[in-house]
């Protein structure tokens, strides 16, 4: 959601900034703009729509050469997505330009104050308020850094601001509160980005900024302060992936590439997690064994796909540890006044580590004294930084808006957490844990076996190009997979898709079944006899009512075959781990169906990769 880029150095800023914006496109946006500092003036252009619109405009009406610049891709919150509301916003005197991510909550009184003083605002945005306030401070004699510190002390809400001053061409100043921003550290040049993808082709050395910090960037220096001007510092780190990881590598979509990266991602998520005796060691979990032994309740919070990873985790964690485990949508969590104590472990699952709903949930949990463990893919992001412990999923950058390898590696991290708790608390014997770990280590191979069926799934998708609704059924750990299969179709193919627990059919959803309706059925492995039988009966019931049944069942399972119009065979794995393989054909199906329907798979309409506002 909103991408921000800043640059100062000796390269042409326009190129660096536009390229940075391109790498942030995946976050979702509906307009784009740049501002450069050249010859004591701000030169800017901004356009509604895709980055290509901005590039076309700049090609027709060129901007002057400059080595300092800022850029923005906007996902509209205050005001429609049009040219006027696009960022950058420039003060009335044309001296200060600002880009912004987030929402300034007290924008109405600030706007009224400016209007009362005769300032004519051009846009409907909250950002323009910040531009005007900053410019007024600069015109009153403050340098841009001081102006930023002063203005930030007046703002409420969540924001990242990046500003340049026409009369101070060597300086870019930024600030952050509850919204992402990282600094890229170069040689004789420095960068700012909403995330490291913005500058990864220039440097892999980054500086993580804390809450309520202002950063001043020149070619040779990066200086961090608090909003009150007190000296402060960021945390330097090295990014462990490179540009090629953020490129499409010949695939048509980042999503497809990321689906095919899953065997590697799952293997990486498992790397180095146990010693030579098979004893799990989760170094990043900075909670003592005593603290983990005392945990009497687990609450998993997350949104969308991350929430479904949590639903799968519940089955595994309760089974292995016997600790009661609740799963809650992060945005519902704090509003129900959950019962939390020091012995409650809140597990926050987030690929991006920046989802505002999840962040607010963990802040609430910590305020109430609970411990928070993050399962996250993005090093240095806010959620792990504000948690007591973290398990990184090591999936590499996930660019497609639809989460795929992010989900699979979240599952792996959840399994590892469950097994680790079982080890610490002694609820499973070491050999039992080692057996599950061995099975997990076979998962990359099993996932690859599912990917090898891609052409079969693509053909199935092509047959359904005109389908307007699809249902998904599952039971036990297969139920969240039904939900995930449906979510993938909704967000990518824009068709009505629902996931149900198969046992719920007779309580209402079976009324939806009509001749020809495609229904994906995730059949539990035969190891769970009673579940397996019940699922097979459900398939018979819907087929009898005309549904077009597509069964996902383990190889050699002939029970579902007579009632399946199509059978997708899954490798034999245990019930709790089946989600890892069962979700793959559903991802492939959604990606291909959306492609066949002519949709933009990587940037589905109305969606943002990283939802940084509540
Ligand atoms: O970055 P997060 O994991 O916190 O994101 C949570 C959801 O917004 C995300 O999973 C979303 O549902 C995806 N678009 C699903 O594909």
PDB file of C-alpha atoms in Angstrom, residues 396-500:
ATOM      1  CA  UNK A 396      12.471 -14.499   0.053  1.00  0.00           C
ATOM      2  CA  UNK A 397      10.615 -11.497  -1.341  1.00  0.00           C
ATOM      3  CA  UNK A 398       6.952 -12.106  -2.128  1.00  0.00           C
ATOM      4  CA  UNK A 399       5.892  -9.602  -4.770  1.00  0.00           C
ATOM      5  CA  UNK A 400       2.575 -10.974  -6.105  1.00  0.00           C
ATOM      6  CA  UNK A 401      -0.317  -9.555  -4.103  1.00  0.00           C
ATOM      7  CA  UNK A 402      -1.724 -13.054  -3.628  1.00  0.00           C
ATOM      8  CA  UNK A 403       0.289 -14.800  -0.957  1.00  0.00           C
ATOM      9  CA  UNK A 404       1.638 -18.226  -1.959  1.00  0.00           C
ATOM     10  CA  UNK A 405       5.144 -19.065  -0.777  1.00  0.00           C
ATOM     11  CA  UNK A 406       4.456 -16.723   2.123  1.00  0.00           C
ATOM     12  CA  UNK A 407       1.599 -19.045   3.160  1.00  0.00           C
ATOM     13  CA  UNK A 408       3.501 -22.307   2.762  1.00  0.00           C
ATOM     14  CA  UNK A 409       6.419 -21.037   4.805  1.00  0.00           C
ATOM     15  CA  UNK A 410       4.042 -19.682   7.454  1.00  0.00           C
ATOM     16  CA  UNK A 411       2.675 -23.221   7.758  1.00  0.00           C
ATOM     17  CA  UNK A 412       6.204 -24.583   8.190  1.00  0.00           C
ATOM     18  CA  UNK A 413       6.999 -21.987  10.856  1.00  0.00           C
ATOM     19  CA  UNK A 414       3.760 -22.852  12.688  1.00  0.00           C
ATOM     20  CA  UNK A 415       4.592 -26.562  12.629  1.00  0.00           C
ATOM     21  CA  UNK A 416       8.082 -25.793  13.953  1.00  0.00           C
ATOM     22  CA  UNK A 417       6.632 -23.682  16.724  1.00  0.00           C
ATOM     23  CA  UNK A 418       4.169 -26.426  17.704  1.00  0.00           C
ATOM     24  CA  UNK A 419       6.896 -29.062  17.747  1.00  0.00           C
ATOM     25  CA  UNK A 420       9.262 -26.806  19.679  1.00  0.00           C
ATOM     26  CA  UNK A 421       6.607 -26.196  22.337  1.00  0.00           C
ATOM     27  CA  UNK A 422       5.981 -29.949  22.479  1.00  0.00           C
ATOM     28  CA  UNK A 423       9.720 -30.518  22.954  1.00  0.00           C
ATOM     29  CA  UNK A 424      10.070 -27.894  25.683  1.00  0.00           C
ATOM     30  CA  UNK A 425       6.959 -29.066  27.532  1.00  0.00           C
ATOM     31  CA  UNK A 426       7.558 -32.769  27.003  1.00  0.00           C
ATOM     32  CA  UNK A 427       4.154 -33.448  25.442  1.00  0.00           C
ATOM     33  CA  UNK A 428       5.774 -35.450  22.615  1.00  0.00           C
ATOM     34  CA  UNK A 429       8.740 -37.791  22.784  1.00  0.00           C
ATOM     35  CA  UNK A 430      11.915 -36.752  20.980  1.00  0.00           C
ATOM     36  CA  UNK A 431      11.572 -39.553  18.444  1.00  0.00           C
ATOM     37  CA  UNK A 432       7.990 -38.499  17.668  1.00  0.00           C
ATOM     38  CA  UNK A 433       9.126 -34.931  17.066  1.00  0.00           C
ATOM     39  CA  UNK A 434      12.058 -36.100  14.955  1.00  0.00           C
ATOM     40  CA  UNK A 435       9.659 -38.198  12.830  1.00  0.00           C
ATOM     41  CA  UNK A 436       7.497 -35.152  12.056  1.00  0.00           C
ATOM     42  CA  UNK A 437      10.594 -33.078  11.298  1.00  0.00           C
ATOM     43  CA  UNK A 438      11.759 -35.794   8.880  1.00  0.00           C
ATOM     44  CA  UNK A 439       8.375 -35.660   7.194  1.00  0.00           C
ATOM     45  CA  UNK A 440       8.582 -31.889   6.992  1.00  0.00           C
ATOM     46  CA  UNK A 441      11.952 -32.249   5.311  1.00  0.00           C
ATOM     47  CA  UNK A 442      10.295 -34.278   2.566  1.00  0.00           C
ATOM     48  CA  UNK A 443       7.822 -31.484   1.881  1.00  0.00           C
ATOM     49  CA  UNK A 444       9.927 -29.664  -0.755  1.00  0.00           C
ATOM     50  CA  UNK A 445       9.867 -32.870  -2.816  1.00  0.00           C
ATOM     51  CA  UNK A 446       6.121 -33.326  -2.334  1.00  0.00           C
ATOM     52  CA  UNK A 447       5.424 -29.708  -3.269  1.00  0.00           C
ATOM     53  CA  UNK A 448       7.533 -30.201  -6.385  1.00  0.00           C
ATOM     54  CA  UNK A 449       5.442 -33.275  -7.237  1.00  0.00           C
ATOM     55  CA  UNK A 450       2.344 -31.058  -7.130  1.00  0.00           C
ATOM     56  CA  UNK A 451       4.027 -28.443  -9.325  1.00  0.00           C
ATOM     57  CA  UNK A 452       4.807 -31.162 -11.835  1.00  0.00           C
ATOM     58  CA  UNK A 453       1.033 -31.428 -12.336  1.00  0.00           C
ATOM     59  CA  UNK A 454       0.778 -27.765 -13.361  1.00  0.00           C
ATOM     60  CA  UNK A 455      -0.279 -28.460 -16.954  1.00  0.00           C
ATOM     61  CA  UNK A 456      -3.134 -30.682 -15.744  1.00  0.00           C
ATOM     62  CA  UNK A 457      -4.339 -27.888 -13.418  1.00  0.00           C
ATOM     63  CA  UNK A 458      -3.967 -25.236 -16.134  1.00  0.00           C
ATOM     64  CA  UNK A 459      -6.162 -27.318 -18.458  1.00  0.00           C
ATOM     65  CA  UNK A 460      -8.746 -27.541 -15.699  1.00  0.00           C
ATOM     66  CA  UNK A 461      -8.616 -23.758 -15.250  1.00  0.00           C
ATOM     67  CA  UNK A 462      -9.054 -23.181 -18.986  1.00  0.00           C
ATOM     68  CA  UNK A 463     -12.176 -25.384 -18.921  1.00  0.00           C
ATOM     69  CA  UNK A 464     -13.608 -23.122 -16.219  1.00  0.00           C
ATOM     70  CA  UNK A 465     -12.909 -19.793 -17.908  1.00  0.00           C
ATOM     71  CA  UNK A 466     -16.611 -18.936 -17.953  1.00  0.00           C
ATOM     72  CA  UNK A 467     -17.381 -20.136 -14.446  1.00  0.00           C
ATOM     73  CA  UNK A 468     -19.029 -17.523 -12.235  1.00  0.00           C
ATOM     74  CA  UNK A 469     -18.891 -19.406  -8.904  1.00  0.00           C
ATOM     75  CA  UNK A 470     -16.738 -22.103  -7.312  1.00  0.00           C
ATOM     76  CA  UNK A 471     -17.087 -23.791  -3.929  1.00  0.00           C
ATOM     77  CA  UNK A 472     -14.371 -25.421  -1.830  1.00  0.00           C
ATOM     78  CA  UNK A 473     -14.951 -28.060   0.833  1.00  0.00           C
ATOM     79  CA  UNK A 474     -12.590 -29.388   3.464  1.00  0.00           C
ATOM     80  CA  UNK A 475     -12.563 -30.904   6.914  1.00  0.00           C
ATOM     81  CA  UNK A 476     -10.144 -30.609   9.838  1.00  0.00           C
ATOM     82  CA  UNK A 477      -6.827 -29.159   8.565  1.00  0.00           C
ATOM     83  CA  UNK A 478      -8.312 -29.244   5.050  1.00  0.00           C
ATOM     84  CA  UNK A 479     -10.994 -26.708   6.023  1.00  0.00           C
ATOM     85  CA  UNK A 480      -8.591 -23.697   6.103  1.00  0.00           C
ATOM     86  CA  UNK A 481      -7.284 -24.898   2.742  1.00  0.00           C
ATOM     87  CA  UNK A 482     -10.829 -24.679   1.367  1.00  0.00           C
ATOM     88  CA  UNK A 483     -10.973 -21.112   2.689  1.00  0.00           C
ATOM     89  CA  UNK A 484      -7.587 -20.290   1.149  1.00  0.00           C
ATOM     90  CA  UNK A 485      -8.576 -21.790  -2.225  1.00  0.00           C
ATOM     91  CA  UNK A 486     -11.676 -19.590  -2.226  1.00  0.00           C
ATOM     92  CA  UNK A 487      -9.766 -16.451  -1.211  1.00  0.00           C
ATOM     93  CA  UNK A 488      -7.273 -16.950  -4.033  1.00  0.00           C
ATOM     94  CA  UNK A 489     -10.108 -17.124  -6.575  1.00  0.00           C
ATOM     95  CA  UNK A 490     -11.920 -14.103  -5.157  1.00  0.00           C
ATOM     96  CA  UNK A 491      -8.882 -11.873  -5.189  1.00  0.00           C
ATOM     97  CA  UNK A 492      -7.512 -12.954  -8.568  1.00  0.00           C
ATOM     98  CA  UNK A 493     -10.454 -14.099 -10.722  1.00  0.00           C
ATOM     99  CA  UNK A 494     -13.074 -11.800  -9.131  1.00  0.00           C
ATOM    100  CA  UNK A 495     -15.617 -14.587  -9.029  1.00  0.00           C
ATOM    101  CA  UNK A 496     -17.815 -15.750  -6.225  1.00  0.00           C
ATOM    102  CA  UNK A 497     -15.955 -18.408  -4.290  1.00  0.00           C
ATOM    103  CA  UNK A 498     -16.661 -19.815  -0.847  1.00  0.00           C
ATOM    104  CA  UNK A 499     -14.905 -22.309   1.368  1.00  0.00           C
ATOM    105  CA  UNK A 500     -16.931 -24.481   3.755  1.00  0.00           C
TER     106      UNK A 500
END
